[in-house]
Amino acid sequence: MDAGSCNGCEIEIGQAFSPVYDAERYGARLVASPRHADALLVTGPVTRNMAEPLRRTYAAAPSPKLVVAVGDCAHNCGVFASAHGVAGAVSDVVPVDVEVPGCPPPPEAIVAALRGLTGR
Ligand code: SF4
């Protein structure tokens, strides 16, 4: 879920699932709905208008579930810290299990974090 990112992290997530880095071979697969998800990838600082959608998306995912905060913005609001439209970091809104640092994090780091979840 993009909670307010600049889209840089999404480009790297897209690469992580491309044929080059291929996170699927390690058991991680993108799904179209949080109702089908075991984990939520969340990017960006959480903007004020995305805080409630993030809470609802978290609630929609079946338990047990994990949250992966991707990027420095997700971790601590990054370059958007103190911006007037920012509600906070991802962990200020929903529980976070794994953080992937970087602005943006490279695909290798995203795949490594996902492998930590899938155990493959
Ligand atoms: S961490 Fe960097 S690339 Fe990712 S949303 Fe923030 S500014 Fe953009």
mmCIF file with all atom_site columns, C-alpha atoms and ligand atoms in Angstrom:
data_model
loop_
_atom_site.group_PDB
_atom_site.id
_atom_site.type_symbol
_atom_site.label_atom_id
_atom_site.label_alt_id
_atom_site.label_comp_id
_atom_site.label_asym_id
_atom_site.label_entity_id
_atom_site.label_seq_id
_atom_site.pdbx_PDB_ins_code
_atom_site.Cartn_x
_atom_site.Cartn_y
_atom_site.Cartn_z
_atom_site.occupancy
_atom_site.B_iso_or_equiv
_atom_site.pdbx_formal_charge
_atom_site.auth_seq_id
_atom_site.auth_comp_id
_atom_site.auth_asym_id
_atom_site.auth_atom_id
_atom_site.pdbx_PDB_model_num
ATOM   1   C  CA  . MET A 1 1   ? 0.000  0.000   0.000   1.00 0.00 ? 1   MET A CA  1
ATOM   2   C  CA  . ASP A 1 2   ? 1.275  3.404   -0.950  1.00 0.00 ? 2   ASP A CA  1
ATOM   3   C  CA  . ALA A 1 3   ? 0.460  5.531   2.080   1.00 0.00 ? 3   ALA A CA  1
ATOM   4   C  CA  . GLY A 1 4   ? 1.947  8.690   0.573   1.00 0.00 ? 4   GLY A CA  1
ATOM   5   C  CA  . SER A 1 5   ? 5.258  7.881   -1.077  1.00 0.00 ? 5   SER A CA  1
ATOM   6   C  CA  . CYS A 1 6   ? 6.954  9.736   -3.929  1.00 0.00 ? 6   CYS A CA  1
ATOM   7   C  CA  . ASN A 1 7   ? 6.630  6.516   -5.965  1.00 0.00 ? 7   ASN A CA  1
ATOM   8   C  CA  . GLY A 1 8   ? 10.359 5.823   -5.841  1.00 0.00 ? 8   GLY A CA  1
ATOM   9   C  CA  . CYS A 1 9   ? 9.867  2.898   -3.479  1.00 0.00 ? 9   CYS A CA  1
ATOM   10  C  CA  . GLU A 1 10  ? 7.146  1.459   -5.736  1.00 0.00 ? 10  GLU A CA  1
ATOM   11  C  CA  . ILE A 1 11  ? 9.546  1.439   -8.672  1.00 0.00 ? 11  ILE A CA  1
ATOM   12  C  CA  . GLU A 1 12  ? 12.019 -0.605  -6.616  1.00 0.00 ? 12  GLU A CA  1
ATOM   13  C  CA  . ILE A 1 13  ? 9.260  -2.950  -5.391  1.00 0.00 ? 13  ILE A CA  1
ATOM   14  C  CA  . GLY A 1 14  ? 8.296  -3.446  -9.022  1.00 0.00 ? 14  GLY A CA  1
ATOM   15  C  CA  . GLN A 1 15  ? 11.887 -4.369  -9.766  1.00 0.00 ? 15  GLN A CA  1
ATOM   16  C  CA  . ALA A 1 16  ? 11.963 -6.795  -6.832  1.00 0.00 ? 16  ALA A CA  1
ATOM   17  C  CA  . PHE A 1 17  ? 9.152  -8.700  -8.538  1.00 0.00 ? 17  PHE A CA  1
ATOM   18  C  CA  . SER A 1 18  ? 10.634 -8.383  -12.034 1.00 0.00 ? 18  SER A CA  1
ATOM   19  C  CA  . PRO A 1 19  ? 12.283 -11.336 -13.797 1.00 0.00 ? 19  PRO A CA  1
ATOM   20  C  CA  . VAL A 1 20  ? 15.701 -9.995  -12.766 1.00 0.00 ? 20  VAL A CA  1
ATOM   21  C  CA  . TYR A 1 21  ? 15.222 -10.125 -8.982  1.00 0.00 ? 21  TYR A CA  1
ATOM   22  C  CA  . ASP A 1 22  ? 12.157 -12.395 -9.036  1.00 0.00 ? 22  ASP A CA  1
ATOM   23  C  CA  . ALA A 1 23  ? 10.922 -12.413 -5.442  1.00 0.00 ? 23  ALA A CA  1
ATOM   24  C  CA  . GLU A 1 24  ? 8.323  -15.017 -6.423  1.00 0.00 ? 24  GLU A CA  1
ATOM   25  C  CA  . ARG A 1 25  ? 10.962 -17.727 -6.629  1.00 0.00 ? 25  ARG A CA  1
ATOM   26  C  CA  . TYR A 1 26  ? 11.376 -17.263 -2.875  1.00 0.00 ? 26  TYR A CA  1
ATOM   27  C  CA  . GLY A 1 27  ? 7.689  -17.692 -2.173  1.00 0.00 ? 27  GLY A CA  1
ATOM   28  C  CA  . ALA A 1 28  ? 6.616  -14.033 -2.116  1.00 0.00 ? 28  ALA A CA  1
ATOM   29  C  CA  . ARG A 1 29  ? 3.753  -13.162 -4.425  1.00 0.00 ? 29  ARG A CA  1
ATOM   30  C  CA  . LEU A 1 30  ? 1.885  -9.912  -4.976  1.00 0.00 ? 30  LEU A CA  1
ATOM   31  C  CA  . VAL A 1 31  ? -1.883 -10.183 -4.550  1.00 0.00 ? 31  VAL A CA  1
ATOM   32  C  CA  . ALA A 1 32  ? -4.601 -7.788  -5.614  1.00 0.00 ? 32  ALA A CA  1
ATOM   33  C  CA  . SER A 1 33  ? -6.448 -7.506  -2.317  1.00 0.00 ? 33  SER A CA  1
ATOM   34  C  CA  . PRO A 1 34  ? -5.424 -7.237  1.342   1.00 0.00 ? 34  PRO A CA  1
ATOM   35  C  CA  . ARG A 1 35  ? -8.012 -9.951  2.007   1.00 0.00 ? 35  ARG A CA  1
ATOM   36  C  CA  . HIS A 1 36  ? -5.693 -12.370 0.209   1.00 0.00 ? 36  HIS A CA  1
ATOM   37  C  CA  . ALA A 1 37  ? -2.485 -11.114 1.824   1.00 0.00 ? 37  ALA A CA  1
ATOM   38  C  CA  . ASP A 1 38  ? -0.281 -12.606 4.525   1.00 0.00 ? 38  ASP A CA  1
ATOM   39  C  CA  . ALA A 1 39  ? 1.745  -9.404  4.710   1.00 0.00 ? 39  ALA A CA  1
ATOM   40  C  CA  . LEU A 1 40  ? 1.291  -5.762  3.773   1.00 0.00 ? 40  LEU A CA  1
ATOM   41  C  CA  . LEU A 1 41  ? 4.090  -3.859  2.052   1.00 0.00 ? 41  LEU A CA  1
ATOM   42  C  CA  . VAL A 1 42  ? 3.630  -0.224  3.015   1.00 0.00 ? 42  VAL A CA  1
ATOM   43  C  CA  . THR A 1 43  ? 5.560  2.686   1.523   1.00 0.00 ? 43  THR A CA  1
ATOM   44  C  CA  . GLY A 1 44  ? 5.808  6.368   2.191   1.00 0.00 ? 44  GLY A CA  1
ATOM   45  C  CA  . PRO A 1 45  ? 5.157  8.561   5.129   1.00 0.00 ? 45  PRO A CA  1
ATOM   46  C  CA  . VAL A 1 46  ? 1.521  8.166   6.070   1.00 0.00 ? 46  VAL A CA  1
ATOM   47  C  CA  . THR A 1 47  ? -0.285 11.251  4.865   1.00 0.00 ? 47  THR A CA  1
ATOM   48  C  CA  . ARG A 1 48  ? -3.244 12.555  6.800   1.00 0.00 ? 48  ARG A CA  1
ATOM   49  C  CA  . ASN A 1 49  ? -5.720 11.413  4.181   1.00 0.00 ? 49  ASN A CA  1
ATOM   50  C  CA  . MET A 1 50  ? -4.146 7.939   3.964   1.00 0.00 ? 50  MET A CA  1
ATOM   51  C  CA  . ALA A 1 51  ? -4.026 7.165   7.690   1.00 0.00 ? 51  ALA A CA  1
ATOM   52  C  CA  . GLU A 1 52  ? -7.585 5.850   7.846   1.00 0.00 ? 52  GLU A CA  1
ATOM   53  C  CA  . PRO A 1 53  ? -7.313 3.868   4.574   1.00 0.00 ? 53  PRO A CA  1
ATOM   54  C  CA  . LEU A 1 54  ? -4.146 2.287   5.980   1.00 0.00 ? 54  LEU A CA  1
ATOM   55  C  CA  . ARG A 1 55  ? -5.980 1.316   9.171   1.00 0.00 ? 55  ARG A CA  1
ATOM   56  C  CA  . ARG A 1 56  ? -8.814 -0.164  7.108   1.00 0.00 ? 56  ARG A CA  1
ATOM   57  C  CA  . THR A 1 57  ? -6.420 -2.031  4.832   1.00 0.00 ? 57  THR A CA  1
ATOM   58  C  CA  . TYR A 1 58  ? -4.662 -3.484  7.874   1.00 0.00 ? 58  TYR A CA  1
ATOM   59  C  CA  . ALA A 1 59  ? -8.011 -4.515  9.335   1.00 0.00 ? 59  ALA A CA  1
ATOM   60  C  CA  . ALA A 1 60  ? -9.012 -6.147  6.021   1.00 0.00 ? 60  ALA A CA  1
ATOM   61  C  CA  . ALA A 1 61  ? -5.996 -8.481  5.958   1.00 0.00 ? 61  ALA A CA  1
ATOM   62  C  CA  . PRO A 1 62  ? -6.631 -11.811 7.673   1.00 0.00 ? 62  PRO A CA  1
ATOM   63  C  CA  . SER A 1 63  ? -4.714 -12.650 10.840  1.00 0.00 ? 63  SER A CA  1
ATOM   64  C  CA  . PRO A 1 64  ? -1.986 -13.584 11.417  1.00 0.00 ? 64  PRO A CA  1
ATOM   65  C  CA  . LYS A 1 65  ? -0.491 -10.828 9.295   1.00 0.00 ? 65  LYS A CA  1
ATOM   66  C  CA  . LEU A 1 66  ? 2.763  -8.964  8.981   1.00 0.00 ? 66  LEU A CA  1
ATOM   67  C  CA  . VAL A 1 67  ? 3.572  -5.401  7.996   1.00 0.00 ? 67  VAL A CA  1
ATOM   68  C  CA  . VAL A 1 68  ? 6.721  -4.541  6.066   1.00 0.00 ? 68  VAL A CA  1
ATOM   69  C  CA  . ALA A 1 69  ? 7.577  -0.835  6.073   1.00 0.00 ? 69  ALA A CA  1
ATOM   70  C  CA  . VAL A 1 70  ? 9.543  -0.192  2.890   1.00 0.00 ? 70  VAL A CA  1
ATOM   71  C  CA  . GLY A 1 71  ? 11.799 2.866   2.699   1.00 0.00 ? 71  GLY A CA  1
ATOM   72  C  CA  . ASP A 1 72  ? 13.039 5.599   4.978   1.00 0.00 ? 72  ASP A CA  1
ATOM   73  C  CA  . CYS A 1 73  ? 9.752  7.478   4.718   1.00 0.00 ? 73  CYS A CA  1
ATOM   74  C  CA  . ALA A 1 74  ? 7.847  4.475   6.026   1.00 0.00 ? 74  ALA A CA  1
ATOM   75  C  CA  . HIS A 1 75  ? 10.358 4.183   8.879   1.00 0.00 ? 75  HIS A CA  1
ATOM   76  C  CA  . ASN A 1 76  ? 10.574 7.792   10.059  1.00 0.00 ? 76  ASN A CA  1
ATOM   77  C  CA  . CYS A 1 77  ? 8.907  9.981   7.399   1.00 0.00 ? 77  CYS A CA  1
ATOM   78  C  CA  . GLY A 1 78  ? 12.292 10.536  5.706   1.00 0.00 ? 78  GLY A CA  1
ATOM   79  C  CA  . VAL A 1 79  ? 12.529 13.706  3.660   1.00 0.00 ? 79  VAL A CA  1
ATOM   80  C  CA  . PHE A 1 80  ? 8.875  14.447  4.415   1.00 0.00 ? 80  PHE A CA  1
ATOM   81  C  CA  . ALA A 1 81  ? 9.321  14.621  8.185   1.00 0.00 ? 81  ALA A CA  1
ATOM   82  C  CA  . SER A 1 82  ? 7.428  17.571  9.664   1.00 0.00 ? 82  SER A CA  1
ATOM   83  C  CA  . ALA A 1 83  ? 5.554  18.211  6.418   1.00 0.00 ? 83  ALA A CA  1
ATOM   84  C  CA  . HIS A 1 84  ? 2.096  19.604  7.122   1.00 0.00 ? 84  HIS A CA  1
ATOM   85  C  CA  . GLY A 1 85  ? 0.273  16.794  5.314   1.00 0.00 ? 85  GLY A CA  1
ATOM   86  C  CA  . VAL A 1 86  ? 2.102  13.955  7.053   1.00 0.00 ? 86  VAL A CA  1
ATOM   87  C  CA  . ALA A 1 87  ? 0.418  12.072  9.890   1.00 0.00 ? 87  ALA A CA  1
ATOM   88  C  CA  . GLY A 1 88  ? 3.507  10.042  10.797  1.00 0.00 ? 88  GLY A CA  1
ATOM   89  C  CA  . ALA A 1 89  ? 5.539  6.935   10.098  1.00 0.00 ? 89  ALA A CA  1
ATOM   90  C  CA  . VAL A 1 90  ? 3.841  3.658   9.311   1.00 0.00 ? 90  VAL A CA  1
ATOM   91  C  CA  . SER A 1 91  ? 4.446  2.404   12.858  1.00 0.00 ? 91  SER A CA  1
ATOM   92  C  CA  . ASP A 1 92  ? 2.502  5.398   14.161  1.00 0.00 ? 92  ASP A CA  1
ATOM   93  C  CA  . VAL A 1 93  ? -0.613 4.008   12.465  1.00 0.00 ? 93  VAL A CA  1
ATOM   94  C  CA  . VAL A 1 94  ? -0.300 0.196   12.336  1.00 0.00 ? 94  VAL A CA  1
ATOM   95  C  CA  . PRO A 1 95  ? 2.090  -2.323  13.945  1.00 0.00 ? 95  PRO A CA  1
ATOM   96  C  CA  . VAL A 1 96  ? 5.263  -2.853  11.903  1.00 0.00 ? 96  VAL A CA  1
ATOM   97  C  CA  . ASP A 1 97  ? 7.152  -6.163  11.885  1.00 0.00 ? 97  ASP A CA  1
ATOM   98  C  CA  . VAL A 1 98  ? 9.946  -5.519  9.382   1.00 0.00 ? 98  VAL A CA  1
ATOM   99  C  CA  . GLU A 1 99  ? 11.575 -2.325  8.133   1.00 0.00 ? 99  GLU A CA  1
ATOM   100 C  CA  . VAL A 1 100 ? 13.581 -2.023  4.936   1.00 0.00 ? 100 VAL A CA  1
ATOM   101 C  CA  . PRO A 1 101 ? 15.789 1.097   5.075   1.00 0.00 ? 101 PRO A CA  1
ATOM   102 C  CA  . GLY A 1 102 ? 16.840 3.149   2.084   1.00 0.00 ? 102 GLY A CA  1
ATOM   103 C  CA  . CYS A 1 103 ? 15.618 5.994   -0.076  1.00 0.00 ? 103 CYS A CA  1
ATOM   104 C  CA  . PRO A 1 104 ? 14.613 4.058   -1.950  1.00 0.00 ? 104 PRO A CA  1
ATOM   105 C  CA  . PRO A 1 105 ? 15.748 0.621   -0.785  1.00 0.00 ? 105 PRO A CA  1
ATOM   106 C  CA  . PRO A 1 106 ? 17.296 -1.390  -3.626  1.00 0.00 ? 106 PRO A CA  1
ATOM   107 C  CA  . PRO A 1 107 ? 15.469 -4.458  -4.935  1.00 0.00 ? 107 PRO A CA  1
ATOM   108 C  CA  . GLU A 1 108 ? 18.065 -6.715  -3.308  1.00 0.00 ? 108 GLU A CA  1
ATOM   109 C  CA  . ALA A 1 109 ? 17.138 -5.339  0.127   1.00 0.00 ? 109 ALA A CA  1
ATOM   110 C  CA  . ILE A 1 110 ? 13.427 -5.758  -0.521  1.00 0.00 ? 110 ILE A CA  1
ATOM   111 C  CA  . VAL A 1 111 ? 13.908 -9.340  -1.699  1.00 0.00 ? 111 VAL A CA  1
ATOM   112 C  CA  . ALA A 1 112 ? 16.118 -10.078 1.328   1.00 0.00 ? 112 ALA A CA  1
ATOM   113 C  CA  . ALA A 1 113 ? 13.416 -8.776  3.678   1.00 0.00 ? 113 ALA A CA  1
ATOM   114 C  CA  . LEU A 1 114 ? 10.764 -10.875 1.934   1.00 0.00 ? 114 LEU A CA  1
ATOM   115 C  CA  . ARG A 1 115 ? 12.982 -13.961 2.153   1.00 0.00 ? 115 ARG A CA  1
ATOM   116 C  CA  . GLY A 1 116 ? 13.164 -13.347 5.874   1.00 0.00 ? 116 GLY A CA  1
ATOM   117 C  CA  . LEU A 1 117 ? 9.395  -13.717 5.952   1.00 0.00 ? 117 LEU A CA  1
ATOM   118 C  CA  . THR A 1 118 ? 9.038  -16.674 3.620   1.00 0.00 ? 118 THR A CA  1
ATOM   119 C  CA  . GLY A 1 119 ? 12.053 -18.515 5.021   1.00 0.00 ? 119 GLY A CA  1
ATOM   120 C  CA  . ARG A 1 120 ? 13.295 -19.422 1.537   1.00 0.00 ? 120 ARG A CA  1
HETATM 121 S  S1  . SF4 B 2 .   ? 11.940 6.545   0.982   1.00 0.00 ? 1   SF4 B S1  1
HETATM 122 FE FE1 . SF4 B 2 .   ? 12.683 7.884   -0.717  1.00 0.00 ? 1   SF4 B FE1 1
HETATM 123 S  S2  . SF4 B 2 .   ? 11.966 6.806   -2.576  1.00 0.00 ? 1   SF4 B S2  1
HETATM 124 FE FE2 . SF4 B 2 .   ? 10.759 5.969   -0.843  1.00 0.00 ? 1   SF4 B FE2 1
HETATM 125 S  S3  . SF4 B 2 .   ? 8.900  7.251   -0.759  1.00 0.00 ? 1   SF4 B S3  1
HETATM 126 FE FE3 . SF4 B 2 .   ? 10.427 8.200   0.607   1.00 0.00 ? 1   SF4 B FE3 1
HETATM 127 S  S4  . SF4 B 2 .   ? 11.447 9.764   -0.673  1.00 0.00 ? 1   SF4 B S4  1
HETATM 128 FE FE4 . SF4 B 2 .   ? 10.411 8.346   -2.054  1.00 0.00 ? 1   SF4 B FE4 1
#
